[in-house]
mmCIF file of C-alpha atoms in Angstrom:
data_model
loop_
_atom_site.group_PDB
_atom_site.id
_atom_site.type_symbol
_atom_site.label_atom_id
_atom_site.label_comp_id
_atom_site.label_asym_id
_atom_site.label_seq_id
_atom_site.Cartn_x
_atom_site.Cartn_y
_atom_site.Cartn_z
ATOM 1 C CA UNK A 189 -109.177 -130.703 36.225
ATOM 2 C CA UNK A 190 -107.975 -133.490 34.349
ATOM 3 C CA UNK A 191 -108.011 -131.700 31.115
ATOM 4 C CA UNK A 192 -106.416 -128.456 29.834
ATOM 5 C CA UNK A 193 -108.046 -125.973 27.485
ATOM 6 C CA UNK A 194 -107.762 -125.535 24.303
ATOM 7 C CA UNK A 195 -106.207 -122.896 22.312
ATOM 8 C CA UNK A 196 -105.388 -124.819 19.180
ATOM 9 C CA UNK A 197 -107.512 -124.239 15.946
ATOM 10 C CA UNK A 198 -108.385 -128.010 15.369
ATOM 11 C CA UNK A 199 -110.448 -128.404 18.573
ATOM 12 C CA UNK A 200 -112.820 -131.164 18.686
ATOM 13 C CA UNK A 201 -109.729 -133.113 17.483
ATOM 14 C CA UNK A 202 -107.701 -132.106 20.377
ATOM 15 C CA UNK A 203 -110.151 -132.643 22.667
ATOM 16 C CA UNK A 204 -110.613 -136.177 21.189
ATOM 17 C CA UNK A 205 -106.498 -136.643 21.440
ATOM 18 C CA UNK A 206 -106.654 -135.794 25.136
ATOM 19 C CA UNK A 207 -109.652 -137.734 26.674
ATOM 20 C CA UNK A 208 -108.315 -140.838 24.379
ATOM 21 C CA UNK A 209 -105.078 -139.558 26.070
ATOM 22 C CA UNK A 210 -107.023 -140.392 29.353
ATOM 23 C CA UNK A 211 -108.118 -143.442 28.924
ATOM 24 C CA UNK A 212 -105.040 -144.906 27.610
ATOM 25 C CA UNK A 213 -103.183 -143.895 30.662
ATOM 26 C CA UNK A 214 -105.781 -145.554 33.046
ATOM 27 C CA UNK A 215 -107.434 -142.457 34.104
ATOM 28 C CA UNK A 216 -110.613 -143.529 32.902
ATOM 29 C CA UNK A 217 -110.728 -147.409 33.410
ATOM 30 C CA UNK A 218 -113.508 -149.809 31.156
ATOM 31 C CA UNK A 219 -116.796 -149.301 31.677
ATOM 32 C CA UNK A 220 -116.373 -145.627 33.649
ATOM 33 C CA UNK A 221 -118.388 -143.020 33.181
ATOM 34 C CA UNK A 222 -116.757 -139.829 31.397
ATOM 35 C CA UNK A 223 -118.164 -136.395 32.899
ATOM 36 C CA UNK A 224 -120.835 -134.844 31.514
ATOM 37 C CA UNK A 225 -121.217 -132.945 28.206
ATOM 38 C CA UNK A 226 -121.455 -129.744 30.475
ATOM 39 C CA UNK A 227 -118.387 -130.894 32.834
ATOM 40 C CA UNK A 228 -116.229 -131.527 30.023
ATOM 41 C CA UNK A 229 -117.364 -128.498 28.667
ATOM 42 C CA UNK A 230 -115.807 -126.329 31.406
ATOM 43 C CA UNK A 231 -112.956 -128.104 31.264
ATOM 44 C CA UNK A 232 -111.457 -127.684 27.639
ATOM 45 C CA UNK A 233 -113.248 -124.154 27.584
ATOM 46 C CA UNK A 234 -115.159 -124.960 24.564
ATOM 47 C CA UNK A 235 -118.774 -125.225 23.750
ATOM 48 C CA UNK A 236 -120.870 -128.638 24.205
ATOM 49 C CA UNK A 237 -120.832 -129.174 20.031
ATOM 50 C CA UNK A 238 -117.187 -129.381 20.242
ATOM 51 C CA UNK A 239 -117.404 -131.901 22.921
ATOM 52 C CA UNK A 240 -120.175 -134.023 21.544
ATOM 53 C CA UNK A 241 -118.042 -133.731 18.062
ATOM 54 C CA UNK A 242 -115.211 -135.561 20.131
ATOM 55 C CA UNK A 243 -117.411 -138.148 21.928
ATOM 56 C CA UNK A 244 -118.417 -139.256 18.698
ATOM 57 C CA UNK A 245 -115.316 -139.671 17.161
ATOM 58 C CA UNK A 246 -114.091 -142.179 20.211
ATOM 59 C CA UNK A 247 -117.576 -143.849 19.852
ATOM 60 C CA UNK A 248 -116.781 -144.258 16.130
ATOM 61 C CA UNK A 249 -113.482 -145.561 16.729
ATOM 62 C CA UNK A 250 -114.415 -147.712 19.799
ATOM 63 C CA UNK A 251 -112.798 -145.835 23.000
ATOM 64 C CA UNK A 252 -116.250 -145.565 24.232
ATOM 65 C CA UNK A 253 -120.029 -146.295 24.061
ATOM 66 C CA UNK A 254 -122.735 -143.834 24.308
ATOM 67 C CA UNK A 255 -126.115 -144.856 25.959
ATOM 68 C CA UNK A 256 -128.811 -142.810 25.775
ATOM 69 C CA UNK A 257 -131.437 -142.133 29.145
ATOM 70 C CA UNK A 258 -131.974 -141.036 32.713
ATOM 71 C CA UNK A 259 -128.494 -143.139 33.084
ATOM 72 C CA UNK A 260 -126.750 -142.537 30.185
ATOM 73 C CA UNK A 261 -123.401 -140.879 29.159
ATOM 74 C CA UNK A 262 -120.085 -141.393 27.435
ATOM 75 C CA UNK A 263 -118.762 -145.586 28.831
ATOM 76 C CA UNK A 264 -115.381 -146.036 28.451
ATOM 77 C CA UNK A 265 -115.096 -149.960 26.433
ATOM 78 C CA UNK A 266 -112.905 -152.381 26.604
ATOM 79 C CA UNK A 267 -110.958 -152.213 23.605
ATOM 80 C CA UNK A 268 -110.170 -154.751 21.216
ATOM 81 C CA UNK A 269 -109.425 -155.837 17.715
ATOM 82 C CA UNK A 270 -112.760 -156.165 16.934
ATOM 83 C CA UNK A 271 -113.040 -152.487 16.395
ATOM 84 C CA UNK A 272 -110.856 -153.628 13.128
ATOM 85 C CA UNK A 273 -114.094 -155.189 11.716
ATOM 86 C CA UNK A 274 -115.580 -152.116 10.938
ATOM 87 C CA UNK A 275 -112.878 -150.783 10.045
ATOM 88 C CA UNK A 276 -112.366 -153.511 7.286
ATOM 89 C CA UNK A 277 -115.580 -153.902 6.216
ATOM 90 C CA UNK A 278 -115.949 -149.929 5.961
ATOM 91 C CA UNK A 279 -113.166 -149.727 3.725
ATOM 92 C CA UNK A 280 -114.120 -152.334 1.744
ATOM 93 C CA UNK A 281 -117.623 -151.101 1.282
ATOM 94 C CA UNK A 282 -115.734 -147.755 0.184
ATOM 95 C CA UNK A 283 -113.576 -149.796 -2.039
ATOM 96 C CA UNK A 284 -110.617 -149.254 -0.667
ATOM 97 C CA UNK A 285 -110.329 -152.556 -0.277
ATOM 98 C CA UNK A 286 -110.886 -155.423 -1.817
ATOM 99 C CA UNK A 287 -112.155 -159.050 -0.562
ATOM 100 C CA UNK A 288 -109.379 -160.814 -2.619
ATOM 101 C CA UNK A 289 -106.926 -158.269 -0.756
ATOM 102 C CA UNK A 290 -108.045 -159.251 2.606
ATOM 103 C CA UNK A 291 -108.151 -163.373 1.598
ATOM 104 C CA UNK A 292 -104.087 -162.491 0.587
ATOM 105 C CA UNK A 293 -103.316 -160.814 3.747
ATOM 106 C CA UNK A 294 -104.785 -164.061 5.634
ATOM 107 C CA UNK A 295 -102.718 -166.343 3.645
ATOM 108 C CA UNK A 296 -99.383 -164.377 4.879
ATOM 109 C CA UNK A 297 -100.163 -164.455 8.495
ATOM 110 C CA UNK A 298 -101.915 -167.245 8.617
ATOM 111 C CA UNK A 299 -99.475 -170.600 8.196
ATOM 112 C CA UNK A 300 -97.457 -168.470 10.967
ATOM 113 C CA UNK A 301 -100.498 -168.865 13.218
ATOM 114 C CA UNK A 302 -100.574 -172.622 12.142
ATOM 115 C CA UNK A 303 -96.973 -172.702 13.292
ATOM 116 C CA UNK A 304 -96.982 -171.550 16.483
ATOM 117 C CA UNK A 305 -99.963 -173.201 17.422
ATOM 118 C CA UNK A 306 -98.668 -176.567 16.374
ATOM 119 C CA UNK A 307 -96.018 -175.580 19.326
ATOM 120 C CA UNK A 308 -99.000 -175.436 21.729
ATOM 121 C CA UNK A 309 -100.741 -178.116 21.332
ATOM 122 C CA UNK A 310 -102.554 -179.528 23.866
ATOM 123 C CA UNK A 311 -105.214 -182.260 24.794
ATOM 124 C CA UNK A 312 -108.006 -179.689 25.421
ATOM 125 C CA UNK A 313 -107.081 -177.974 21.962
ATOM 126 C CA UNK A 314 -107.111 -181.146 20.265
ATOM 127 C CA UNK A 315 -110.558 -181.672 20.934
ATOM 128 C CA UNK A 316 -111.796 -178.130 20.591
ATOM 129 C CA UNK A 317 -109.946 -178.176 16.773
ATOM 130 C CA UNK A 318 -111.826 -181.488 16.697
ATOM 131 C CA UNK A 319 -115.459 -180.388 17.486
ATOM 132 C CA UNK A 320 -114.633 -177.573 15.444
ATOM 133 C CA UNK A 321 -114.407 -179.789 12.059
ATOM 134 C CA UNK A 322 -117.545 -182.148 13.476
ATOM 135 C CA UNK A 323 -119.277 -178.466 13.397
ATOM 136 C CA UNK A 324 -118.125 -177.740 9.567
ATOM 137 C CA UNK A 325 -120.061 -181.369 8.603
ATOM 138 C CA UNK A 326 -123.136 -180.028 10.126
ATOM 139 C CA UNK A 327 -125.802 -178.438 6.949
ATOM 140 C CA UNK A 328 -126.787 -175.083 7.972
ATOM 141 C CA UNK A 329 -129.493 -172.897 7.368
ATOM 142 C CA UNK A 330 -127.652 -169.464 6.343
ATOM 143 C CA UNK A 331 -124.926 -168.042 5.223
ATOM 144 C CA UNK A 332 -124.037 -166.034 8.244
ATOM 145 C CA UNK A 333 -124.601 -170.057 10.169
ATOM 146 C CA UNK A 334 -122.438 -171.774 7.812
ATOM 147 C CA UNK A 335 -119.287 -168.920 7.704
ATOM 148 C CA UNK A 336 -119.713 -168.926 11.662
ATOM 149 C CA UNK A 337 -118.583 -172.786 11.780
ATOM 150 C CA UNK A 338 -116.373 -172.367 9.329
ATOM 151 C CA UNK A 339 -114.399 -170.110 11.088
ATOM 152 C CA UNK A 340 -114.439 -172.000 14.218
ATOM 153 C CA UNK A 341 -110.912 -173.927 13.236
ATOM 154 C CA UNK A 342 -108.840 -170.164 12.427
ATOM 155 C CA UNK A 343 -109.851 -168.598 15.971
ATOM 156 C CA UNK A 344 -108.812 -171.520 18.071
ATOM 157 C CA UNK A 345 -105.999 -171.498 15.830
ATOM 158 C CA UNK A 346 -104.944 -167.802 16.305
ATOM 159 C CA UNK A 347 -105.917 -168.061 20.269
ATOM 160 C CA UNK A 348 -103.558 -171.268 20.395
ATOM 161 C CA UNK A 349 -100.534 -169.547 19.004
ATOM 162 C CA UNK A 350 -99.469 -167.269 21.881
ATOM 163 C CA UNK A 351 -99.433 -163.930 20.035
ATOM 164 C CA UNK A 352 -102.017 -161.657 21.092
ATOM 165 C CA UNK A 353 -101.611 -159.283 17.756
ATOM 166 C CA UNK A 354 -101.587 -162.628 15.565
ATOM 167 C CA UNK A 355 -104.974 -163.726 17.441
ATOM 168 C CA UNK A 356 -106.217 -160.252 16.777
ATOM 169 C CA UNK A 357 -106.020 -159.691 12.981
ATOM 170 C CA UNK A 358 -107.154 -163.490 12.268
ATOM 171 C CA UNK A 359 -110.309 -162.237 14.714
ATOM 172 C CA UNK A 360 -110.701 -159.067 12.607
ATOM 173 C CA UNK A 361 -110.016 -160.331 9.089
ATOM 174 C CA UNK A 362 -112.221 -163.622 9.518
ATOM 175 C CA UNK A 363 -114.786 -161.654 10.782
ATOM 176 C CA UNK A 364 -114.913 -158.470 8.456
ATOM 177 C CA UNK A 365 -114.726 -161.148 5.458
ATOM 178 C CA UNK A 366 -117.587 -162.793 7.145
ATOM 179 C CA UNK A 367 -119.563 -159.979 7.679
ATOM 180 C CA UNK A 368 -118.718 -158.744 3.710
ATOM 181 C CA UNK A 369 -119.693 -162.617 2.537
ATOM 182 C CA UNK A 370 -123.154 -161.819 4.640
ATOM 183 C CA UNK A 371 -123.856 -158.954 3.088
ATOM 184 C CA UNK A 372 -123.289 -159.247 -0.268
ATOM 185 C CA UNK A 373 -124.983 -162.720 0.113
ATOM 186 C CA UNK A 374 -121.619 -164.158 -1.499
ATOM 187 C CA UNK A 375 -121.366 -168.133 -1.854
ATOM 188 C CA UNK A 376 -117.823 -167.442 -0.519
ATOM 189 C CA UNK A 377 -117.209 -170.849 1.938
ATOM 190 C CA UNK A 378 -114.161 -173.636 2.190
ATOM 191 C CA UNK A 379 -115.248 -176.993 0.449
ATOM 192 C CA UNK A 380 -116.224 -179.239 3.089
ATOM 193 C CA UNK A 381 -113.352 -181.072 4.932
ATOM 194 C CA UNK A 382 -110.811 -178.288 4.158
ATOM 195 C CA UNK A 383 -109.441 -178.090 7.220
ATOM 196 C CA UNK A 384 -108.599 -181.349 8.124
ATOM 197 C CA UNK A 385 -105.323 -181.325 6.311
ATOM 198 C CA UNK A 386 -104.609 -178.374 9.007
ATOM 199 C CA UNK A 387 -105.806 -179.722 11.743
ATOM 200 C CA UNK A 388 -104.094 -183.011 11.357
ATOM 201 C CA UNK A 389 -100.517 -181.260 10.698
ATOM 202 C CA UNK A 390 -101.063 -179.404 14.220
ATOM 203 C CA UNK A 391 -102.053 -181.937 16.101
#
């Protein structure tokens, strides 16, 4: 058994600490298959409820997928910091946060990003920063279009600068504010040409 049962009152939350416990460790690699709802079960010594309680919470929080069907089960995922989208855009939609909030946060992490990608510069950037502002002139057709180009210059950006958690929250804030800016319908863009100014100092 790779679980132990539990005796705690709190149990679908310590069955969810010790399967994400699991994975973490490399027990459970990405994209394995966790035993079955009647395995895992007889495992912990609790009833299924308690363990489908617990699967959803790492679905929910992006340890793994379910899929449904003849073939389906609890998927480990391969985790990332897009699971901070939701996240963001959850809070915001329960007003915890705010949309100004998140566009501060970006402007303290952001120059940093600028920084330390100005110290990687390299001939294949340049001309991915420079396709990237081409893309910006083009019109588009939607809001989701327009906020997709847009955002083209901050990823290569963050994935030029050499710090994985740096590339991460300009991944989850960009897209949480783009998702927000989509669904409120928001006229929330950069002026045309905004970029350039940045592009030109890191280059």
């Amino acid at each position: 058994n790779l679980f132990l049962p539990i005796k705690q009152s709190r149990i679908s939350e310590e069955v969810t600490e010790q399967i994400k416990s699991s994975i973490i460790r490399g027990q459970f690699k990405t994209g394995d298959k966790l035993p079955s709802e009647r395995e895992l079960s007889e495992q912990f010594h609790v009833s299924r409820a308690v363990i489908r309680e617990a699967l959803w919470i790492l679905a929910k929080t992006g340890f793994i997928v379910i899929r449904p069907g003849a073939s389906g089960g609890a998927y480990v995922t391969d985790m990332s910091f897009k699971n901070l989208v939701s996240v963001f855009v959850d809070l915001f939609l329960s007003e915890k946060i705010s949309l100004r909030e998140l566009t501060q946060a970006r402007l303290l992490f952001e120059p940093e990003i600028a920084r330390l990608a100005a110290k990687n510069i390299t001939p294949e950037y340049e001309a991915r920063l420079r396709e990237a502002l081409e893309l910006e002139k083009i019109p588009s057709s939607s809001i989701e279009e327009s906020k997709n180009r847009i955002q083209r210059v901050h990823l290569i950006l963050a994935e030029m600068c050499g710090n994985s958690f740096y590339e991460g929250l300009a991944l989850a804030a960009t897209e949480a504010i783009k998702s927000i800016v989509v669904f409120l319908q928001m006229d929330f863009l950069h002026p045309q040409g905004s970029h350039q100014t940045i592009v030109d100092a890191v280059i």
